[in-house]
Amino acid sequence: MKVCHLTSLHSPNDIRIFIKECSTLGRSNIDTHYVVPSEVSYTKDNVVIHSVKKEDTNRLKRMVSTTKLVYEKALEINADVYHFHDPELIPIALQLKSKEKKVVYDVHEDMPRSILSKYWIPKPFRKIIAYSFEKYENSKSKRFDYIIGATPYIANRFSKINPNTIDINNYPLLKELANKEPSLKKEKQVCYVGGITPIRGISNIVKVSNLVKGDIIMAGNISGEELEKEIKTSKVKYKGLLNREEVNSLLNKSVAGLVLFLPEPNHINAQPNKMFEYMSAGIPVIASNFPLWREIIEGNKCGICVDPEDPKEIANAIQWIFDNPEEAVNMGKNGRKAVEEKYNWEAESVKLINLYKVLERKINNDKES
C-alpha cells in the first residue's frame, strides 16, 4: 500500500502532518509520501517528501496554482491512498476519488466557524460565506473513504455526514517535551508559544505585562505590522520563531504557559496543541475559561482558567503562580501525568494505524473483486 499525504498550506516539518502522522506511518514500514510546498525534495524518517512551488503573491492565486501543482505531483506518485489536509484541496481530492483511489480528509479545524473570525473577509460577508462553505464541505465529504477530525467536536460534526469518521487528536509526543524534575527555583516568567494573532488574545497579554512582577515571554510568527509594533514596544520579551529544541528550553525555564484565546466561534470547542504541550512539559496552564478547556485544565488540576478578556484576572492568576511555587509544581506534575495517561500522540497513533489497516483491507478486496 502506497500512501500520499497532501498539503498546499503547511510546512515540510508540520507537527501534525509530518512529525506525527507521516512519521508514524513511515516507522510502520508503510510506503509513505508527502507532497508539500517546499524548496527541495528529500527523504526523512522513512518518508519521501515531494516539493512543489508555493505561490506567495496572494491567497487566491495560491489556491489555484499551488493546488494544481499538488494534484499533478499526486498523480505522478500514483498512490493507493491520498490523505489531504486542507479544505482548498477538496476539488482535487474528488478528482483522485474519481480515479478509484482511497481518499482521507483530515480536518484540522472547524472551518465554517473559523471563517466567522477571518479578519481578511469583510464582516458583512462572513456569515453567508461560512454557511455556503459548510454546505459545500458537508456535501463533498460524503464521498470520501474516511474523515479524520483533529478534535472530538469536529469528528462529531462529520460523523453525521459520513459514518466513516474518527477523531485523531493532536496530542503531544510523550518524549519530545518531557523535562527534568520540576524546580522551585525557576525565574519568574510565563510564556506563550504559537501563532501570534489578535484573536488569540495577544493584546490582553501585552496589557498583562504591565501588571505582573515578572516576565512574559512570547515566541512565534506575528501576524500584522500593527500587532508587531504593539508587542515590540511593550514589556513582553519577544523571542521570534523558535525550533522545537528552543521551545523545549523555553518551557523548561517558565513557570507556566499561556493559552488565552478570545471567545471566537472556532475557539470554544478547539483543543489547542500548545495547551497539551505545556502539560507535557510539566508546567501549569493559564487558559481561557471555556467549558471544554475548564474541564481539561481544572478537571486535571493542572492550571487556572480565567476570563481571557480581563487582563487583571489574567495578571492575578500569573501572580498566584509566581507566589505559590510548590502548588505550581504540583499542577505541572498533574498535567504531565494526564498527558502520560491520556493526552498523548502514542495513543492516538494506534487509531491512525488501525484506520490504514482498514483501508488496506478495502484495497485488497477491491483488487480481488
Coordinates of N, CA and C in Angstrom, one line a residue, residues 1 81 97 100 102-103 144-146 162-164 355-369:
M1 N 0.8 -1.2 0.0 CA 0.0 0.0 0.0 C 0.9 1.2 0.0
V81 N -3.7 5.4 -1.5 CA -4.4 6.2 -0.6 C -3.9 7.7 -0.6
K97 N -10.5 10.7 -6.2 CA -11.5 9.7 -5.8 C -12.2 9.2 -7.1
E100 N -10.7 6.1 -8.7 CA -10.8 4.9 -7.8 C -9.7 4.8 -6.8
K102 N -8.4 5.6 -2.8 CA -9.0 5.8 -1.5 C -8.6 7.2 -1.0
V103 N -9.5 8.0 -0.4 CA -9.2 9.4 -0.1 C -9.7 9.6 1.4
F144 N -15.9 10.8 0.6 CA -14.5 10.4 1.0 C -14.6 9.1 1.8
D145 N -13.5 8.3 1.7 CA -13.5 7.0 2.4 C -13.4 7.1 3.9
Y146 N -12.7 8.1 4.4 CA -12.6 8.4 5.8 C -12.5 9.9 6.0
N162 N -20.8 11.5 7.4 CA -20.1 10.3 6.8 C -19.8 9.4 8.0
P163 N -20.4 8.1 8.0 CA -20.2 7.2 9.1 C -18.8 6.8 9.3
N164 N -17.9 6.9 8.3 CA -16.5 6.5 8.5 C -15.7 7.7 9.0
L355 N -6.8 2.7 11.2 CA -7.5 3.2 10.0 C -6.9 2.7 8.7
Y356 N -5.6 2.8 8.7 CA -4.9 2.4 7.5 C -5.0 0.9 7.2
K357 N -5.1 0.1 8.3 CA -5.3 -1.4 8.1 C -6.6 -1.6 7.5
V358 N -7.6 -0.8 7.9 CA -9.0 -1.0 7.3 C -8.9 -0.6 5.8
L359 N -8.2 0.5 5.5 CA -8.1 0.9 4.1 C -7.4 -0.2 3.3
E360 N -6.3 -0.8 3.9 CA -5.6 -1.8 3.1 C -6.4 -3.0 2.8
R361 N -7.3 -3.4 3.8 CA -8.2 -4.5 3.5 C -9.2 -4.2 2.4
K362 N -9.6 -2.9 2.4 CA -10.6 -2.5 1.3 C -9.9 -2.5 -0.1
I363 N -8.6 -2.1 -0.1 CA -7.9 -2.1 -1.3 C -7.7 -3.5 -1.8
N364 N -7.3 -4.4 -0.9 CA -7.1 -5.8 -1.3 C -8.4 -6.4 -1.8
N365 N -9.5 -6.1 -1.1 CA -10.8 -6.6 -1.5 C -11.2 -6.1 -2.9
D366 N -10.9 -4.9 -3.2 CA -11.2 -4.3 -4.5 C -10.4 -5.0 -5.6
K367 N -9.2 -5.3 -5.3 CA -8.3 -6.0 -6.3 C -8.8 -7.4 -6.6
E368 N -9.3 -8.1 -5.5 CA -9.7 -9.4 -5.7 C -11.0 -9.5 -6.5
S369 N -11.9 -8.5 -6.3 CA -13.2 -8.5 -7.0 C -13.0 -7.9 -8.4

